Amino acid sequence: MNIINVHQLHKQFKVSKHRRGMWGAVRNLVSQDYQLVEAVDHIDFQIGPGELVGYLGPNGAGKSTTIKMLAGLLVPTGGILEVNGRVPWRERQAHVAEIGAVFGQRTTLWWDLPVIESLALLKHIYKIPEARFQHNLAEFTDMLALAPFLNTPVRSLSLGQRMRADICAALLHEPKILFLDEPTIGLDVVAKERIRQFIKQVNQARGVTVILTTHDLQDVEKLCERVMIIDRGRLLFDGQLKSLRDRFGGRREMIVDFTESYPDVAVEGAQLIAHDGVRATYQFERDELTASTLIGRISSRYRIRDLTVRETEIEETIRRIYEKGLLES
Amino acid sequence: MRLFFELTKQSIRRHLTYRAATLAGLVTNFVFGLMRVAVLVALYGEAQEVEGITVSGIITYACLSQAVIAYLSMFGWYELMNSVYTGEVAADLLKPMNYFSYWMAQDLGRAIVNLLLRGVLLMVLFSFMFELDTPQTAIQWLALPMAIILGWLLSFSWRFLINLAAFWTPNAVGFGRFGFVLSWFFSGFLMPLRLFPDWTVDLANLTPFPHMLNTVVELYIGVLSGAALAQALLMQLLWVLGLILLGQLLMKAAVRRLVILGG
Ligand SMILES: Nc1ncnc2c1ncn2[C@@H]1O[C@H](COP(=O)(O)OP(=O)(O)OP(=O)(O)O)[C@@H](O)[C@H]1O
Ligand SMILES: [Mg+2]
């Protein structure tokens, strides 16, 4: 049973073209010229309960637009969209009662209220029983270290503090699904790590389904088994992070230390990219050569003392996918 | 219901913190009140009564017209509009609550604070300066709070409707201003409606505006009583129900065409 079901989902935005100059301004009054932007272009995916999915893509890819539709804030132009068995925008109130959402760029708390009072209002909004509320609040306060600023007005919080408060707010009512749109944007390493641990914890211990967009691939690497990649509105990849790496990890590196310094250590099938004294670094294509074949070739000619094989960083992989359009058929 | 109460409470607290603004507003309303009294008394000249409104009646009217400014937000209210333009509306729509009552609860808090601090207080100040009329009968006294509450409900529903325009156009403020100016003419804010030519009164009576303010004023200065009073309250109620219904319908349409910027 899928908790999220998306089929041929698409969203168009009308962007009015403003004509320049005096004459343009007059013409704008009479008729507006529209340009249609296909922000989300007929995408399909299903997500099962308890999954933790990373939703990646370069700027303007359509991530936030997708999340807003899933959260019931935007009405799709077309396609099928079901979350928790409901069409989000059609039954907005019932829908949002069962989801949590954090948009990293803005807060869902009340700007001028102290955090604790904002959370208390949410208790009434979601009709959370007092005992559940206290229990969850205590747990989240502890895990997210909210205690020092519970009585501070939201507007005076630092970005990292606000984000933690927002994440707490999104979970107090024990939603089945949590949407996180850039929850680590602009945070320092420690704050990021704390939020990652928290996300992992609620996913594992509470079974909350999580969809996360981010530009920080550390988030993905540490949290997500499954990733979806979108670019210019089209879903380019949907699968295990591992298989993404296997398919597009591209070149691997092997760093070899020899027992002595050889003048020429080139071997066929691999490219020698550095050679300095007893150490040489080779690069080779994953699908052309296995590491063991390469080791065989090298050791048949030279004596190896030590070696390491380095995978391409996920960052590198994703960058290659974005830049070279590797996934486009 | 509990939520409504909590939101109102928070809003009251928030508006109580705007002390400097409240004081400044109070002083302005007071000074303008004095000026309006001077002008209207001069216009009356030798006349003792015009269209059933006595000199003390017109003085009371001038004072009341200043006392209602704040709690009815006569000079404009664009909070909801702004929340649409800044994208804060997303935070509201992510919560399982009725958008209309959410804003109503907050406006109630605002209205209560302003009714007391800039309405009642202002009338007390004016009463030191002038001989003011007050409701004459027990029935009028009983009807007064009702008329005030219905007047506020009507004013809120109207402002809510105007603000919804933000969902349709990126510059609805001009439209909003037009709406507020319209309400000045037809609510009796500029002049008691009785003093307008008949056709204007007939026109005004086709709109909800007289029921926001004129009804309260006429009740207060005692020219509204008996069947006319009952009818006025009933009309208020009908307009309130009508506008709330319209607000709910338009809200549904508005939310569906929402485009949240940013992110
Ligand atoms: N309200 C809007 N009106 C017009 N176009 C929009 C609107 N919102 C988004 N778009 C366009 O839709 C496309 C997708 O935007 P979206 O915000 O979903 O991207 P994103 O993947 O979240 O990007 P980022 O990583 O920069 O946050 C972009 O081309 C954007 O310009
Ligand atoms: Mg985004």
XYZ file of C-alpha atoms and ligand atoms in Angstrom:
624
model
C 0.000 0.000 0.000
C 1.477 3.306 -1.039
C 1.079 6.339 1.120
C 1.854 8.674 -1.771
C 0.710 8.032 -5.278
C 1.651 10.379 -8.090
C 0.806 9.784 -11.717
C 1.473 12.114 -14.641
C 1.455 15.012 -12.201
C 2.096 18.354 -13.781
C 2.001 21.984 -12.822
C 2.165 24.952 -15.137
C 2.752 28.497 -14.038
C 1.632 31.467 -16.043
C 4.344 34.054 -16.016
C 3.265 37.364 -17.461
C 5.772 38.854 -19.841
C 6.210 42.478 -19.057
C 6.878 44.502 -22.131
C 9.513 47.128 -21.771
C 9.279 50.865 -22.271
C 6.368 53.283 -22.518
C 4.597 51.579 -25.372
C 5.097 48.252 -23.642
C 3.474 49.538 -20.475
C 0.441 50.692 -22.400
C 0.167 47.364 -24.186
C 0.469 45.569 -20.843
C -2.654 47.356 -19.699
C -4.621 46.169 -22.675
C -3.430 42.608 -22.916
C -1.134 40.528 -20.838
C 1.150 38.176 -22.625
C 1.704 34.931 -20.815
C 4.505 32.521 -20.933
C 3.827 29.068 -19.593
C 6.434 27.518 -17.336
C 6.216 23.780 -16.921
C 7.449 23.595 -13.318
C 6.566 19.947 -12.861
C 6.298 18.020 -16.083
C 4.235 14.830 -15.896
C 6.045 12.921 -13.195
C 5.233 9.527 -11.708
C 6.270 8.040 -8.397
C 4.990 6.037 -5.464
C 6.191 6.166 -1.920
C 5.475 3.490 0.664
C 4.907 4.069 4.361
C 8.070 4.524 6.403
C 10.304 5.423 3.469
C 12.815 8.235 3.686
C 13.263 9.693 0.240
C 15.674 12.360 -0.917
C 14.280 14.618 -3.611
C 17.112 16.279 -5.474
C 17.581 18.615 -8.348
C 19.295 21.838 -9.311
C 17.758 25.268 -8.626
C 14.407 25.745 -10.287
C 14.030 22.037 -10.963
C 10.538 21.851 -9.526
C 11.205 20.364 -6.082
C 9.372 22.964 -4.021
C 6.502 22.992 -6.486
C 6.104 19.241 -6.066
C 6.253 19.483 -2.279
C 3.683 22.274 -2.235
C 1.309 20.152 -4.272
C 1.860 17.180 -1.964
C 1.216 19.422 1.029
C -2.056 20.676 -0.429
C -0.897 24.254 -0.997
C -0.929 24.171 -4.778
C -3.527 22.752 -7.079
C -1.947 20.659 -9.864
C -2.614 21.555 -13.472
C -3.183 17.905 -14.185
C -2.462 14.336 -13.220
C -3.229 12.127 -10.275
C -2.073 13.007 -6.796
C -3.029 11.031 -3.722
C -1.550 11.312 -0.278
C -2.892 9.195 2.566
C -5.679 8.182 0.206
C -6.797 11.774 -0.235
C -6.475 14.399 -2.917
C -4.615 17.034 -0.902
C -6.103 20.227 -2.306
C -9.629 18.894 -2.424
C -9.708 18.068 1.278
C -7.156 20.512 2.529
C -8.119 20.580 6.194
C -8.351 16.809 6.621
C -5.145 16.407 4.641
C -2.962 18.873 6.508
C -4.101 17.438 9.836
C -2.168 14.279 8.983
C 0.987 15.698 7.522
C 3.830 17.803 8.796
C 5.701 20.224 6.581
C 8.739 22.392 7.014
C 9.738 24.914 4.414
C 13.250 25.876 5.309
C 12.882 29.304 3.792
C 9.998 30.352 6.025
C 8.457 29.573 9.356
C 5.037 28.167 10.163
C 5.241 29.584 13.674
C 3.897 32.939 14.796
C 6.531 35.555 14.376
C 5.788 37.548 17.516
C 4.974 34.714 19.916
C 7.459 32.877 22.106
C 8.159 29.378 20.766
C 6.301 27.662 23.589
C 3.161 29.711 22.976
C 3.285 29.003 19.273
C 3.477 25.316 20.081
C 0.602 25.637 22.551
C -1.538 27.204 19.823
C -0.706 24.274 17.576
C -1.994 21.979 20.304
C -5.406 23.595 19.904
C -5.226 23.741 16.141
C -4.462 20.042 15.789
C -6.585 19.123 18.835
C -3.700 17.174 20.366
C -4.659 15.605 23.703
C -2.792 17.315 26.533
C -0.907 14.188 27.618
C 0.271 13.392 24.081
C 1.282 16.986 23.616
C 3.344 17.086 26.800
C 4.933 13.753 26.029
C 5.924 14.718 22.493
C 7.024 18.173 23.505
C 9.328 16.781 26.186
C 10.811 14.279 23.776
C 11.388 16.756 20.960
C 12.656 19.470 23.278
C 15.240 17.034 24.465
C 16.239 15.680 21.049
C 16.383 19.074 19.369
C 17.758 20.934 22.399
C 14.984 23.497 22.328
C 15.007 24.285 26.045
C 17.271 27.361 25.944
C 14.975 29.296 23.619
C 11.477 27.984 24.345
C 10.518 31.353 25.770
C 12.108 33.460 23.046
C 9.875 35.071 20.415
C 10.277 33.349 17.070
C 11.449 36.541 15.403
C 14.531 36.691 17.663
C 15.659 33.127 16.996
C 18.731 32.315 14.976
C 18.140 30.417 11.747
C 19.243 27.116 13.259
C 17.082 27.581 16.339
C 14.088 28.533 14.241
C 14.521 25.504 12.035
C 14.587 23.198 15.047
C 11.493 24.862 16.478
C 9.759 24.491 13.119
C 10.639 20.834 12.856
C 9.303 20.236 16.348
C 6.122 22.095 15.400
C 5.652 19.933 12.329
C 5.721 16.724 14.357
C 3.803 17.445 17.566
C 0.575 16.128 16.097
C 2.272 12.868 15.084
C 1.784 13.133 11.334
C 2.188 10.070 9.147
C 4.154 12.006 6.560
C 6.734 14.710 6.909
C 7.699 16.998 4.032
C 10.979 18.797 4.465
C 11.911 21.415 1.893
C 15.530 22.316 2.525
C 15.529 21.769 6.293
C 19.274 22.267 6.552
C 19.606 25.375 4.416
C 22.014 27.878 5.888
C 22.842 25.850 8.998
C 26.246 25.129 10.478
C 27.723 21.657 10.576
C 26.620 20.909 14.135
C 23.070 22.091 13.607
C 22.833 20.107 10.372
C 24.022 16.997 12.100
C 21.525 17.383 14.921
C 18.671 17.787 12.485
C 19.781 14.780 10.460
C 19.866 12.618 13.566
C 16.445 13.815 14.514
C 14.999 13.064 11.085
C 16.530 9.611 11.140
C 15.139 9.028 14.603
C 11.538 9.989 13.803
C 11.707 7.955 10.622
C 12.984 4.854 12.351
C 11.375 5.013 15.768
C 8.033 6.517 14.771
C 7.821 5.188 11.243
C 7.124 8.619 9.783
C 7.415 8.729 6.003
C 9.824 11.505 5.079
C 10.405 13.349 1.830
C 13.337 15.649 1.923
C 14.687 18.146 -0.555
C 18.160 19.487 -0.092
C 21.195 20.799 -1.859
C 23.443 19.292 0.790
C 24.363 15.843 -0.390
C 25.641 14.934 3.036
C 21.980 14.939 4.050
C 21.236 12.452 1.328
C 24.216 10.285 2.011
C 23.490 10.075 5.715
C 19.733 9.711 5.537
C 18.312 8.438 2.300
C 18.366 5.036 0.764
C 16.158 6.157 -2.059
C 16.609 9.275 -4.114
C 14.597 10.939 -6.826
C 16.226 13.431 -9.132
C 14.243 16.040 -10.966
C 15.460 18.583 -13.466
C 13.440 21.119 -15.409
C 10.281 19.488 -14.139
C 11.118 15.992 -15.343
C 11.873 13.083 -13.073
C 15.212 11.744 -14.248
C 16.016 9.137 -11.682
C 14.134 7.236 -9.027
C 15.926 4.463 -7.215
C 18.423 3.435 -4.605
C 21.228 5.819 -3.865
C 23.580 2.891 -4.280
C 22.412 2.104 -7.772
C 22.739 5.745 -8.708
C 26.327 5.545 -7.662
C 26.838 2.278 -9.468
C 25.422 3.645 -12.687
C 26.823 7.104 -12.683
C 29.610 6.982 -10.172
C 31.750 7.107 -13.292
C 35.433 6.997 -12.717
C 37.002 5.442 -9.690
C 40.488 6.117 -8.476
C 43.120 3.706 -7.328
C 46.059 4.976 -5.342
C 48.999 2.607 -5.336
C 52.196 2.677 -3.277
C 55.008 0.667 -4.826
C 57.889 -0.905 -2.947
C 60.310 1.058 -5.086
C 60.170 3.992 -7.454
C 59.585 2.898 -11.080
C 60.256 5.303 -13.952
C 57.135 4.306 -15.912
C 54.090 2.750 -14.282
C 51.468 3.124 -17.031
C 49.041 0.209 -17.601
C 46.387 -0.232 -20.275
C 42.732 0.490 -19.418
C 43.533 3.024 -16.720
C 44.708 6.574 -16.875
C 47.671 7.589 -14.815
C 46.784 10.948 -13.348
C 49.575 11.370 -10.828
C 52.948 9.778 -10.298
C 55.251 11.001 -7.603
C 58.035 8.815 -6.218
C 56.618 5.506 -5.080
C 52.989 6.654 -5.268
C 50.827 6.556 -8.393
C 47.163 7.419 -8.893
C 45.095 5.759 -11.628
C 41.615 6.575 -12.806
C 39.410 4.000 -14.468
C 35.866 3.567 -15.681
C 33.735 1.415 -13.445
C 32.076 -0.434 -16.303
C 35.251 -0.978 -18.302
C 37.469 -2.378 -15.660
C 37.071 -4.032 -12.279
C 39.407 -3.083 -9.481
C 40.761 -6.605 -9.250
C 41.653 -6.733 -12.981
C 43.512 -3.490 -12.596
C 45.366 -4.744 -9.522
C 46.295 -7.858 -11.509
C 47.654 -5.812 -14.377
C 49.708 -3.589 -12.138
C 51.044 -6.306 -9.865
C 52.122 -8.435 -12.813
C 54.698 -5.754 -13.609
C 55.421 -3.900 -10.383
C 55.558 -4.772 -6.735
C 52.732 -3.201 -4.787
C 53.151 -2.371 -1.115
C 49.750 -0.859 -0.451
C 46.699 0.412 -2.294
C 43.327 2.118 -1.830
C 40.335 2.417 -4.168
C 38.309 5.611 -3.943
C 34.721 5.889 -5.017
C 33.611 9.103 -6.583
C 31.907 11.229 -3.984
C 28.166 11.401 -4.298
C 28.581 15.120 -4.788
C 30.697 14.500 -7.819
C 28.166 12.025 -9.160
C 25.233 14.361 -8.811
C 27.179 17.247 -10.259
C 27.981 15.173 -13.305
C 24.340 14.210 -13.638
C 23.153 17.818 -13.460
C 25.845 19.230 -15.679
C 26.061 16.651 -18.380
C 22.409 15.690 -18.419
C 23.624 12.097 -18.002
C 20.163 10.801 -17.329
C 18.553 12.230 -20.386
C 17.913 9.596 -22.958
C -14.182 27.036 19.761
C -11.270 26.705 22.134
C -8.921 27.597 19.310
C -10.977 30.663 18.454
C -10.768 31.785 22.066
C -7.005 31.174 22.247
C -6.377 33.072 19.025
C -8.467 35.980 20.240
C -6.593 35.989 23.525
C -3.221 36.056 21.763
C -4.397 38.840 19.519
C -5.606 40.899 22.474
C -2.244 40.493 24.119
C -0.429 41.482 20.967
C -2.504 44.582 20.433
C -2.086 45.612 24.036
C 1.643 45.858 23.391
C 1.211 48.518 20.707
C 1.024 51.238 23.351
C 2.659 54.098 21.480
C 0.534 53.537 18.386
C -2.621 53.355 20.462
C -1.815 56.581 22.254
C -0.952 58.390 19.026
C -4.179 57.170 17.461
C -6.169 58.248 20.471
C -4.743 61.767 20.355
C -5.358 62.074 16.608
C -8.938 60.850 16.907
C -9.515 63.265 19.760
C -8.201 66.295 17.880
C -10.098 65.423 14.712
C -13.204 64.897 16.797
C -12.945 68.423 18.167
C -12.526 69.793 14.660
C -15.500 67.865 13.316
C -17.634 69.092 16.177
C -16.645 72.689 15.408
C -17.455 72.321 11.706
C -20.772 70.556 12.210
C -21.944 73.000 14.883
C -21.055 75.874 12.542
C -23.064 74.209 9.756
C -26.075 73.866 12.019
C -25.923 77.620 12.792
C -29.273 78.667 14.228
C -30.951 75.344 13.456
C -31.992 73.290 16.473
C -32.673 70.111 14.569
C -32.024 68.778 11.066
C -33.731 65.592 9.853
C -34.416 64.580 13.441
C -30.848 65.077 14.619
C -30.436 67.711 17.339
C -27.327 69.798 17.955
C -26.252 67.566 20.807
C -27.027 64.650 18.523
C -24.693 65.903 15.824
C -21.961 66.561 18.382
C -22.346 63.035 19.674
C -22.252 61.777 16.095
C -18.974 63.627 15.445
C -17.409 62.066 18.529
C -18.717 58.589 17.668
C -17.409 58.821 14.113
C -13.930 59.120 15.624
C -14.485 56.425 18.246
C -15.338 53.768 15.645
C -12.331 54.367 13.382
C -10.016 52.004 15.177
C -12.245 49.068 16.010
C -13.841 48.998 12.586
C -10.489 49.633 10.836
C -12.128 52.398 8.815
C -8.836 53.559 7.352
C -7.939 50.223 5.918
C -6.846 46.762 6.893
C -4.507 44.866 4.628
C -3.056 42.207 6.929
C -4.521 39.272 5.082
C -3.514 40.760 1.733
C 0.046 41.200 2.934
C 0.218 37.661 4.219
C -0.678 36.488 0.730
C 2.004 38.647 -0.850
C 4.727 37.650 1.611
C 3.777 33.986 1.336
C 2.942 33.695 5.038
C -0.426 32.465 3.899
C 1.255 29.119 3.277
C 1.788 28.698 7.006
C -1.902 29.364 7.651
C -3.107 26.971 4.990
C -0.839 24.223 6.276
C -2.878 24.167 9.454
C -6.145 22.283 9.782
C -8.335 25.243 10.589
C -10.933 27.354 8.875
C -9.156 30.245 7.261
C -12.074 32.631 7.744
C -12.528 31.999 11.461
C -8.782 32.089 11.964
C -8.692 35.682 10.758
C -11.936 36.496 12.484
C -10.606 35.389 15.873
C -7.576 37.595 15.456
C -9.612 40.531 14.269
C -11.911 40.104 17.248
C -8.923 40.531 19.553
C -7.868 43.612 17.662
C -11.403 45.017 17.719
C -11.861 44.444 21.452
C -8.642 46.250 22.357
C -9.456 49.137 20.027
C -13.089 49.354 21.059
C -12.010 49.828 24.657
C -8.840 51.873 24.294
C -9.748 53.988 21.318
C -13.538 53.795 21.420
C -14.909 53.823 24.934
C -11.975 55.774 26.309
C -12.361 58.383 23.587
C -16.067 58.798 24.349
C -15.244 59.273 28.015
C -12.737 61.984 27.075
C -15.265 63.684 24.812
C -17.901 63.575 27.524
C -15.680 65.862 29.600
C -15.787 68.369 26.741
C -19.388 68.168 25.523
C -22.906 67.329 26.613
C -23.273 64.035 24.774
C -26.447 62.153 23.978
C -26.778 58.567 25.141
C -29.347 55.858 24.470
C -32.605 56.697 26.226
C -34.422 53.443 26.836
C -33.391 50.148 28.356
C -34.144 48.517 25.017
C -31.748 50.866 23.247
C -29.082 50.086 25.843
C -29.630 46.384 25.296
C -29.593 46.754 21.541
C -26.384 48.783 21.522
C -23.914 45.958 22.225
C -25.716 43.806 19.701
C -25.464 46.510 17.073
C -21.787 47.014 17.855
C -21.016 43.305 17.590
C -23.014 42.905 14.377
C -21.395 46.052 13.001
C -17.963 44.625 13.677
C -18.891 41.245 12.163
C -20.097 43.014 9.063
C -17.026 45.175 8.881
C -14.773 42.158 9.269
C -16.581 40.116 6.632
C -16.337 43.048 4.244
C -12.644 43.551 4.904
C -12.050 39.818 4.508
C -13.730 39.906 1.094
C -11.691 42.884 -0.069
C -8.478 41.272 1.089
C -9.247 38.081 -0.798
C -8.595 40.061 -3.971
C -4.915 39.457 -3.253
C -5.408 35.877 -4.424
C -6.372 37.129 -7.865
C -4.016 39.987 -8.531
C -0.525 40.936 -7.391
C -1.607 44.523 -6.696
C -4.912 44.450 -4.919
C -4.085 47.304 -2.556
C -5.583 49.902 -4.892
C -8.749 47.853 -5.101
C -8.727 47.642 -1.307
C -8.434 51.407 -0.924
C -11.374 51.876 -3.233
C -13.374 49.496 -1.059
C -12.595 51.432 2.090
C -13.407 54.810 0.553
C -16.697 53.374 -0.637
C -17.456 52.363 2.933
C -16.793 55.922 4.167
C -19.499 57.333 1.935
C -22.171 54.766 2.499
C -21.649 53.897 6.138
C -22.349 57.389 7.394
C -18.761 57.883 8.396
C -18.393 61.187 6.509
C -21.872 62.493 7.383
C -24.903 60.978 9.089
C -26.851 59.260 6.305
C -30.004 61.169 7.255
C -28.390 64.386 6.104
C -27.731 63.055 2.614
C -30.258 63.524 -0.231
C -32.856 60.768 -0.333
C -31.535 59.040 -3.410
C -28.123 58.654 -1.782
C -29.725 57.113 1.280
C -31.675 54.715 -0.904
C -28.481 53.780 -2.691
C -26.606 53.349 0.577
C -29.349 51.092 1.888
C -28.658 48.692 -0.953
C -25.167 48.185 0.470
C -24.017 46.618 3.744
C -22.200 49.770 4.840
C -24.928 51.637 6.765
C -25.249 48.594 9.003
C -21.631 48.744 10.043
C -21.773 52.201 11.498
C -24.848 54.311 10.853
C -27.075 51.898 12.770
C -24.826 52.094 15.817
C -24.700 55.888 15.649
C -28.459 56.325 15.297
C -29.049 53.918 18.120
C -26.603 55.757 20.320
C -28.049 59.206 19.744
C -31.509 57.794 20.274
C -33.145 58.374 16.868
C -33.634 54.676 16.303
C -36.323 52.945 18.341
C -39.255 50.598 18.220
C -39.942 48.722 14.998
C -37.260 50.678 13.122
C -34.712 49.490 15.651
C -35.765 45.859 15.343
C -35.664 46.154 11.587
C -32.195 47.701 11.660
C -30.824 44.865 13.792
C -32.436 42.290 11.552
C -30.936 43.893 8.459
C -27.538 43.889 10.144
C -27.890 40.202 10.880
C -28.973 39.360 7.351
C -26.075 41.256 5.836
C -23.646 39.557 8.222
C -24.917 36.124 7.226
C -24.819 37.052 3.561
C -21.274 38.358 3.619
C -19.982 35.446 5.711
C -21.481 33.046 3.204
C -19.965 34.951 0.319
C -16.621 35.030 2.140
C -16.634 31.264 2.581
C -17.438 30.680 -1.072
C -14.862 33.113 -2.398
C -12.290 31.755 0.018
C -12.662 28.274 -1.473
C -12.096 29.668 -4.932
C -9.222 31.842 -3.709
C -7.307 29.026 -2.048
C -7.540 26.963 -5.210
C -5.870 29.562 -7.307
C -3.213 30.391 -4.783
C 0.319 30.644 -6.019
C 2.803 30.672 -3.225
C 5.927 32.495 -4.143
C 9.424 31.562 -3.127
C 11.060 28.338 -2.024
N 4.675 31.128 -8.292
C 5.360 30.913 -9.411
N 5.091 31.606 -10.538
C 5.764 31.372 -11.666
N 6.751 30.470 -11.779
C 7.080 29.765 -10.692
C 6.409 29.944 -9.454
N 6.946 29.106 -8.545
C 7.907 28.438 -9.196
N 7.998 28.826 -10.475
C 8.928 28.292 -11.486
O 8.814 26.892 -11.482
C 10.071 26.288 -11.581
C 10.304 25.362 -10.405
O 10.439 26.105 -9.209
P 10.657 25.418 -7.793
O 10.527 26.464 -6.774
O 9.760 24.246 -7.680
O 12.165 24.933 -7.901
P 13.066 24.193 -6.819
O 13.416 22.888 -7.385
O 12.417 24.210 -5.498
O 14.356 25.107 -6.835
P 15.349 25.558 -5.646
O 16.315 24.465 -5.465
O 15.997 26.775 -6.218
O 14.504 25.832 -4.450
C 11.078 27.425 -11.692
O 11.356 27.623 -13.049
C 10.343 28.605 -11.126
O 10.783 29.776 -11.740
Mg 12.881 25.060 -3.644
